[in-house]
Coordinates of C-alpha atoms in Angstrom, one line a residue:
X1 CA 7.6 60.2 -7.0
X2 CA 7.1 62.9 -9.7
X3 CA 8.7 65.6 -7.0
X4 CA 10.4 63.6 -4.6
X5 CA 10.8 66.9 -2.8
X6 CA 7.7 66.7 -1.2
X7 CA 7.6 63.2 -0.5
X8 CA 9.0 60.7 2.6
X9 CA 9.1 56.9 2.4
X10 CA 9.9 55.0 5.6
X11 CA 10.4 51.2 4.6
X12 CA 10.9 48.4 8.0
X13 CA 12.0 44.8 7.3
X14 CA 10.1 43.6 10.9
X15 CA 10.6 41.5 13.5
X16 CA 12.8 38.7 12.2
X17 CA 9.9 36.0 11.9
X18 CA 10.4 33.9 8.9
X19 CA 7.5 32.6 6.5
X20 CA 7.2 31.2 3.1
X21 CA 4.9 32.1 1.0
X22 CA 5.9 31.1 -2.6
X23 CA 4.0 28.7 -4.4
X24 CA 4.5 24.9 -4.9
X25 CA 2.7 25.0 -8.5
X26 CA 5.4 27.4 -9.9
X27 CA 5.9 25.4 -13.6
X28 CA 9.6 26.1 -14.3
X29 CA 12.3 24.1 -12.0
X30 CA 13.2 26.0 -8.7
X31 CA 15.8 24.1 -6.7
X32 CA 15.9 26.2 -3.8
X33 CA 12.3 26.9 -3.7
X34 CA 11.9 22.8 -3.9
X35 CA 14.7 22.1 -0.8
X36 CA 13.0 24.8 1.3
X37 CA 9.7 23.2 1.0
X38 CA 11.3 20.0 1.8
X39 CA 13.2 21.2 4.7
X40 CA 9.7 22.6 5.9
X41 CA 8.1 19.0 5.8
X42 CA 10.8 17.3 7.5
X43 CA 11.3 20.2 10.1
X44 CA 15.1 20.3 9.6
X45 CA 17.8 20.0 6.9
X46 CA 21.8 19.7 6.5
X47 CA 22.3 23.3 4.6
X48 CA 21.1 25.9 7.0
X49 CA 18.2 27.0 9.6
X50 CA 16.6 30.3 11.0
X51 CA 17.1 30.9 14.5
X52 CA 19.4 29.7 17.1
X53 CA 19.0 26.0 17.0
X54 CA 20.9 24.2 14.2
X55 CA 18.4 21.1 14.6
X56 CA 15.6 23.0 13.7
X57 CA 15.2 24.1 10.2
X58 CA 12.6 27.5 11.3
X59 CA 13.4 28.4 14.8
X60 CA 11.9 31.8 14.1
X61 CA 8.2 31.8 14.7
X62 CA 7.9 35.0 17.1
X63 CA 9.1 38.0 16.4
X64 CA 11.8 39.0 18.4
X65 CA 14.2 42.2 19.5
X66 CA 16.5 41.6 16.7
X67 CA 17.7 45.1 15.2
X68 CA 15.1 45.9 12.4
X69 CA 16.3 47.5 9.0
X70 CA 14.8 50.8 7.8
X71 CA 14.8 52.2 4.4
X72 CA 14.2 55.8 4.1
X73 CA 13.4 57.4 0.8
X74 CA 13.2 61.3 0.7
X75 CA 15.4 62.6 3.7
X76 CA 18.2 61.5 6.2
X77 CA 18.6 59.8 9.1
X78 CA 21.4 61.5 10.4
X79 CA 19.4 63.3 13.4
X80 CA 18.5 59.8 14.4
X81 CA 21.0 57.4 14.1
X82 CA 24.9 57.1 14.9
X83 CA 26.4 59.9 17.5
X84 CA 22.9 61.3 17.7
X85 CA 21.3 57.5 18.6
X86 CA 18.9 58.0 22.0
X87 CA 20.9 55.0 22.8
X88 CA 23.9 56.9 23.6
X89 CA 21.8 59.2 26.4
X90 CA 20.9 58.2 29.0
X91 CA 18.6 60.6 29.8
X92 CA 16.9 59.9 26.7
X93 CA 16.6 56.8 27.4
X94 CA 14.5 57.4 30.1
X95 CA 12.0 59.5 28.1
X96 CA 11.7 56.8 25.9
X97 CA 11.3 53.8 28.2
X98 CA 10.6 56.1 31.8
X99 CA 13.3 54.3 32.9
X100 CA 16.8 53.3 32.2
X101 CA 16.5 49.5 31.6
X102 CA 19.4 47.5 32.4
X103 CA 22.5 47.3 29.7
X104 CA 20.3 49.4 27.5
X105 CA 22.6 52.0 27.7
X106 CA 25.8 52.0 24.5
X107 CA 28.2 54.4 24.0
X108 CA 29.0 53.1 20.9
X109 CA 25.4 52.4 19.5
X110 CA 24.2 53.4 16.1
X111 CA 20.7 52.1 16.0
X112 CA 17.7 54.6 16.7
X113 CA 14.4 53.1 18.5
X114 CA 11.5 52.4 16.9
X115 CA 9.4 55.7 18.7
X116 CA 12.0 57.7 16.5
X117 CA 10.1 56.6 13.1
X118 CA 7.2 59.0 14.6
X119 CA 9.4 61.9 15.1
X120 CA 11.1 60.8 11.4
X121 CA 7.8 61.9 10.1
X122 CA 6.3 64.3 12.0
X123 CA 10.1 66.3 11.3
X124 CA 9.7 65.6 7.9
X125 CA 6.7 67.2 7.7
X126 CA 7.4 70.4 9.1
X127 CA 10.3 70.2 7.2
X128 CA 7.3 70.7 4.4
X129 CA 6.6 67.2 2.9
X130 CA 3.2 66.9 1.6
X131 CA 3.4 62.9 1.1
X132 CA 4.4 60.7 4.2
X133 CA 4.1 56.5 3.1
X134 CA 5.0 53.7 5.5
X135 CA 5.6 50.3 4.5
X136 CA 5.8 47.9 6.6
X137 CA 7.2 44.1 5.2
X138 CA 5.7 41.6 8.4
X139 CA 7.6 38.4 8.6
X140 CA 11.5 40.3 7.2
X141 CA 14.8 41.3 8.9
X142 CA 17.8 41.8 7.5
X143 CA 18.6 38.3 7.0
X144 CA 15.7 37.2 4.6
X145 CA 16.3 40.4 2.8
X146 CA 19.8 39.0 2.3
X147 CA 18.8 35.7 1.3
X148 CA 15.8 37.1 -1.2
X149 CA 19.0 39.8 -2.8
X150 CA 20.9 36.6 -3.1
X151 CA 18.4 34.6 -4.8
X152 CA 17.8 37.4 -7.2
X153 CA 21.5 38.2 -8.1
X154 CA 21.6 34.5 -8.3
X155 CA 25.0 35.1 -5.9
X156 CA 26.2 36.9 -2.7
X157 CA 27.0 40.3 -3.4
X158 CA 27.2 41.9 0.2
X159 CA 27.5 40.4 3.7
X160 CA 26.5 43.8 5.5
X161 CA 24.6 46.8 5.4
X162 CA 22.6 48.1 3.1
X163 CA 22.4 45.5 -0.1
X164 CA 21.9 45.9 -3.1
X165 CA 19.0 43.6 -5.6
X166 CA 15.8 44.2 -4.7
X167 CA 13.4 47.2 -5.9
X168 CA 14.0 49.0 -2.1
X169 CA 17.7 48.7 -2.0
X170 CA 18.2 49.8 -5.3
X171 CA 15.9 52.5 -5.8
X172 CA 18.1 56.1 -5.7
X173 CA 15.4 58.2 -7.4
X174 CA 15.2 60.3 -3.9
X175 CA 17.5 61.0 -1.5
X176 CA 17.8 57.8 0.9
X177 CA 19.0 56.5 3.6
X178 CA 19.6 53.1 5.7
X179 CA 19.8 52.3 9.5
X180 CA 18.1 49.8 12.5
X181 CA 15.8 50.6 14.8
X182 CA 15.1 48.8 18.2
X183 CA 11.5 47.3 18.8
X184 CA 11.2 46.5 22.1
X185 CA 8.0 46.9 24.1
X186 CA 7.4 48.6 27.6
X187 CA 5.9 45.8 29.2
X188 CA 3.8 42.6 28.6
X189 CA 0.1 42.1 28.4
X190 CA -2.6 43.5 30.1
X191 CA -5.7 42.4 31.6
X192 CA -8.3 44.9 30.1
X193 CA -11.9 45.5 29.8
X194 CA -12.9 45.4 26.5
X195 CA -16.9 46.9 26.9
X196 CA -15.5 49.4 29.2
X197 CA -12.1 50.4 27.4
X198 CA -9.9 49.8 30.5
X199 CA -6.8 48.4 31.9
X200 CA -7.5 46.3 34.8
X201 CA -4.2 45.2 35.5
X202 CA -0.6 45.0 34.2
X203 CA 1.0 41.9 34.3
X204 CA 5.0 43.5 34.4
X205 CA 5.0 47.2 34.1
X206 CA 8.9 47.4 33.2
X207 CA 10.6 44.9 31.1
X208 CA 11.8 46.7 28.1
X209 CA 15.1 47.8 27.0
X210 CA 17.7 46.5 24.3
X211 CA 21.2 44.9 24.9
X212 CA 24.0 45.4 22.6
X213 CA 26.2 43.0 24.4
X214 CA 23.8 40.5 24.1
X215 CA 21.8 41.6 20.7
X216 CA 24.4 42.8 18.7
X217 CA 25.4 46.3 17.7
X218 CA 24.7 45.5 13.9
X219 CA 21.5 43.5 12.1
X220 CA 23.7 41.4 10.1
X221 CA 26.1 40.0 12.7
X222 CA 25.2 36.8 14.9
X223 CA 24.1 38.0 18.5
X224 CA 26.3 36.7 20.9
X225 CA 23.3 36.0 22.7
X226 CA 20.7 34.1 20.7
X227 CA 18.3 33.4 23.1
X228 CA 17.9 36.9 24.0
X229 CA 16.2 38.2 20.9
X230 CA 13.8 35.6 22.2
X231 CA 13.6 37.0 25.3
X232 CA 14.7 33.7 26.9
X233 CA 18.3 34.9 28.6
X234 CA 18.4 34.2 32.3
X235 CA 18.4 37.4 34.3
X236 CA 18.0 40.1 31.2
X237 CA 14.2 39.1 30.0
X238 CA 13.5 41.6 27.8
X239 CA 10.5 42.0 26.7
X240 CA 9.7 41.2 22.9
X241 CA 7.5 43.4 21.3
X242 CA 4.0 42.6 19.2
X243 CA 2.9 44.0 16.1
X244 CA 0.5 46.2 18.2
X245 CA 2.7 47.9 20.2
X246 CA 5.5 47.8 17.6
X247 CA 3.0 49.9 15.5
X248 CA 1.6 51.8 18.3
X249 CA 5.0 53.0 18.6
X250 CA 5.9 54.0 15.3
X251 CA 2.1 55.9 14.3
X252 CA 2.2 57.8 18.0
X253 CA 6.0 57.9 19.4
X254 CA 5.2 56.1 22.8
X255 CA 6.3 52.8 24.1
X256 CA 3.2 51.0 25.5
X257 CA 2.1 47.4 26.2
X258 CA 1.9 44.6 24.1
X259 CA -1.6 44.6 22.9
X260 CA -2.0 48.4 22.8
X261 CA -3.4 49.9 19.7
X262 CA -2.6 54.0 20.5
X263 CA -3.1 53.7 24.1
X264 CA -0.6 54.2 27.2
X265 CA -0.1 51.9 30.1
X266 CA -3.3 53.4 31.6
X267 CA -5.7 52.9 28.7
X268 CA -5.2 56.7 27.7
X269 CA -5.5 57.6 24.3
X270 CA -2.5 58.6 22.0
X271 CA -3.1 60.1 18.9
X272 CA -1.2 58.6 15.8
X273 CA 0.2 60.8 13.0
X274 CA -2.4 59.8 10.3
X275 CA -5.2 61.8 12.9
X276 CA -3.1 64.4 13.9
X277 CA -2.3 65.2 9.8
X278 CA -5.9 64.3 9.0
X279 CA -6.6 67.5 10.7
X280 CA -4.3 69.4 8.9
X281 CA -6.2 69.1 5.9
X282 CA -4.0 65.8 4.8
X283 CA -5.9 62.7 3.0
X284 CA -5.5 59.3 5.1
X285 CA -5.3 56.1 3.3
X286 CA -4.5 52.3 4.8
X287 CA -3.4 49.6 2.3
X288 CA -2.2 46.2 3.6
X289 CA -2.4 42.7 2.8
X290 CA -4.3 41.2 6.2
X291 CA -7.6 42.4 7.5
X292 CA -8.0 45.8 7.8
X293 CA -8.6 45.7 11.5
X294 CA -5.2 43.7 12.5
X295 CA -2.7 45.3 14.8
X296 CA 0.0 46.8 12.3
X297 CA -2.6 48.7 10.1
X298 CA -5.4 49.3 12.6
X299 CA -2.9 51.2 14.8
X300 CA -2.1 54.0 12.1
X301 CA -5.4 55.0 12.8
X302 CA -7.3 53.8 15.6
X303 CA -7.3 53.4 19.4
X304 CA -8.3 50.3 21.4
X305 CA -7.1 49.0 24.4
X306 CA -6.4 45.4 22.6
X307 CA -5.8 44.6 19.4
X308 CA -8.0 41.3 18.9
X309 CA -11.5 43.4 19.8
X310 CA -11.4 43.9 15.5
X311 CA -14.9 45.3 15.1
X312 CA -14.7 48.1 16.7
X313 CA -11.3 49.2 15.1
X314 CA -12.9 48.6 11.7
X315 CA -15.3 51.4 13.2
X316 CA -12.5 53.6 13.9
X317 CA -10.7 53.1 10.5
X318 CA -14.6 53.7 9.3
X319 CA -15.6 56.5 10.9
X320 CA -18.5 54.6 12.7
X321 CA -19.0 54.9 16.7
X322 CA -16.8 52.2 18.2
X323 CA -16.3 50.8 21.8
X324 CA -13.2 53.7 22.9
X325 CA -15.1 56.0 20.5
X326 CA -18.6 55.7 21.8
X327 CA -19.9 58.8 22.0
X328 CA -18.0 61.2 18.9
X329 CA -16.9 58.5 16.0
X330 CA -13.3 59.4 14.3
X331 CA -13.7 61.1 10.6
X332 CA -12.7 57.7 8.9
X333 CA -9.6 57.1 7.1
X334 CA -9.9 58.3 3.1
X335 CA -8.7 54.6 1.8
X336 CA -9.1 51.9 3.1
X337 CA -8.0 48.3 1.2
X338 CA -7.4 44.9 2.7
X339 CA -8.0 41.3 2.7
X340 CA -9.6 38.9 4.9
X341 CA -12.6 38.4 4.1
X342 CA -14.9 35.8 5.0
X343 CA -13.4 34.5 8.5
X344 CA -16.7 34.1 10.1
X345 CA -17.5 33.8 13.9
X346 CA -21.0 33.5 15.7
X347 CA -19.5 34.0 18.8
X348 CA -16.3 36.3 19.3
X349 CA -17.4 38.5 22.6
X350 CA -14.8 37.1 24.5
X351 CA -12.3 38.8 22.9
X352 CA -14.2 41.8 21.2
X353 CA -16.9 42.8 23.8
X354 CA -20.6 42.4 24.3
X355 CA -21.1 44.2 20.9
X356 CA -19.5 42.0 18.7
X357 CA -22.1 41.2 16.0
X358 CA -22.3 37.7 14.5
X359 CA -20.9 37.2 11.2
X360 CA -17.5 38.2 9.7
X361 CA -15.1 39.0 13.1
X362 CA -13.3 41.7 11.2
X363 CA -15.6 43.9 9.7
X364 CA -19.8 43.6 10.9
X365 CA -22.4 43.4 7.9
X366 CA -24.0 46.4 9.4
X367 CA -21.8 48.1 9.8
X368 CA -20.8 47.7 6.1
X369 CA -23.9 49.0 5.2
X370 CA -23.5 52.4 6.8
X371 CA -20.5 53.1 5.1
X372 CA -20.7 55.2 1.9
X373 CA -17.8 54.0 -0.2
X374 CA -17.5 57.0 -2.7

């Protein structure tokens, strides 16, 4: 961040799942490291658990509509967040959401909704930024932020807000900023035709919305409700978001179904930021850690009306003719870098279309070859 001026960074601790992912073969000693591992083989343990049910050593496998940290590097937050939260409006509300879900609305609510991190950027850009980077850490909230600070300062040094230990939290060569965003989705899956592109049918148009009373007003406090960031409270169901609407959402500024990779609740086509930049003039890259063509990085570039049909969002991200793009391909992302290579299907057309092509499900040999990678 040579001029840090010109640049925004938007960082999300997501969902609230939990995974490990250290290694066992680590040589030097690692008591904590070693009791998790345990705790993982036995399924529960006497010092602690994730989720609601003290039995259970990882209750969190899902994601859920816990408040999710945000990091912002480069600007403020304050036209967002706080007084200025949609939360507090109802009328915003409702251009969010079309609706005004029940016990969405709060007075006192300082959180922002996940549509805002679209508007975060696009201000920020006519605000004259040149350099706009998401990152987005799959599998974090604010409590395994907490407990990764902790292990690092080798003690507990904050109980609430922002924290202070790791790179992110740290890091004040910018201006930056910290707040919570909500994540629900609109509604739940959808029966769709993949060949086609189309939404056959909607299994609940209207279940999102976010409860304070029941959620919490704050990431780091206990929910009074715990089984309602589950979506499991009797009466106030809603709806728990996936990465693909999650993403849809942040990349494009509208609340869709889970599934959705930049479409509406009737299959129509929203364009996310990266395209509307792209022509601009700005260079588009996608870095992330899974296959290319999974939800969260497919959707800041492509459109499909589910997120499994993986093919033909690798065409997207490729610039190759794909199933929504049929007739006029996208221009292609600039960069493109991921993993997950090798997961080989002979038969996937259930869940990507009739032109799925044997072979690796993500990315089609083929279509490799027609790809010019200078």
């Amino acid at each position: 961040m040579s001029n840090v001026s010109r640049v925004l960074v938007l960082v999300f601790c997501w969902y609230g799942s939990f995974c490990v992912t250290w290694c066992r073969a680590q040589q030097s000693p690692d008591a904590i490291r070693d009791a998790q591992f345990a705790a993982i083989d036995t399924g529960s343990c006497e010092w602690g658990y994730w989720g609601q049910r003290p039995e259970k050593y990882s209750g969190w496998t899902n994601h859920s509509n816990r408040l999710i940290p945000v990091y912002l590097f480069g600007g403020s937050l304050a036209d967002y967040a706080g007084e200025r939260s949609a939360y507090r409006d109802a009328e915003r509300i409702k251009s969010i959401y079309g609706y005004l879900p029940e016990s969405t609305l709060n007075n006192e609510a300082s959180y922002f909704d996940q549509t805002d991190i679209f508007r975060i950027q696009m201000d920020s850009v006519a605000a004259g930024k040149k350099n706009v980077i998401l990152i987005v850490f799959d599998g974090m909230d604010w409590q395994t932020t907490w407990s990764a600070a902790t292990y690092r300062n080798h003690a507990v040094t904050y109980r609430e807000g922002r924290g202070d230990g790791l790179a992110f939290q740290d890091y004040r060569g910018a201006p930056t900023d910290y707040g919570s965003m909500v994540t629900s989705a609109l509604c739940g899956n959808t029966t769709a035709d993949i060949d086609h592109q189309l939404i056959l049918k909607q299994e609940t148009r209207f279940a999102g919305g976010y409860s304070a009373a029941n959620g919490g007003i704050l990431p780091w406090r206990n929910p009074p409700d715990s089984a309602y960031l589950l979506g499991q409270t009797p009466g106030l169901k809603h709806l728990v978001t996936d990465s693909a609407s999650s993403a849809t959402s942040m990349c494009s500024g509208i609340k869709t179904y889970n599934s959705a990779i930049n479409v509406d609740l009737d299959g129509k086509e929203s364009i996310p930021i990266a395209r509307l930049l792209q022509e601009r003039g700005f260079r588009i890259g996608v870095v992330t850690s899974v296959p290319i063509s999974h939800a969260t990085p497919a959707a800041a570039y492509a459109n499909n009306v589910d997120r499994d049909d993986y093919q033909d969002l690798s065409r997207d991200l490729l610039g190759l003719p794909s199933s929504f793009h049929s007739k006029q391909a996208l221009p292609g992302v600039d960069v493109l870098i991921g993993c997950g290579w090798g997961e080989n299907k002979d038969d996937d057309s259930s869940k990507q279309g009739k032109n799925y092509v044997p072979g690796n499900c993500y990315l089609a040999n083929e279509d490799l070859t027609k790809i010019d990678a200078r």
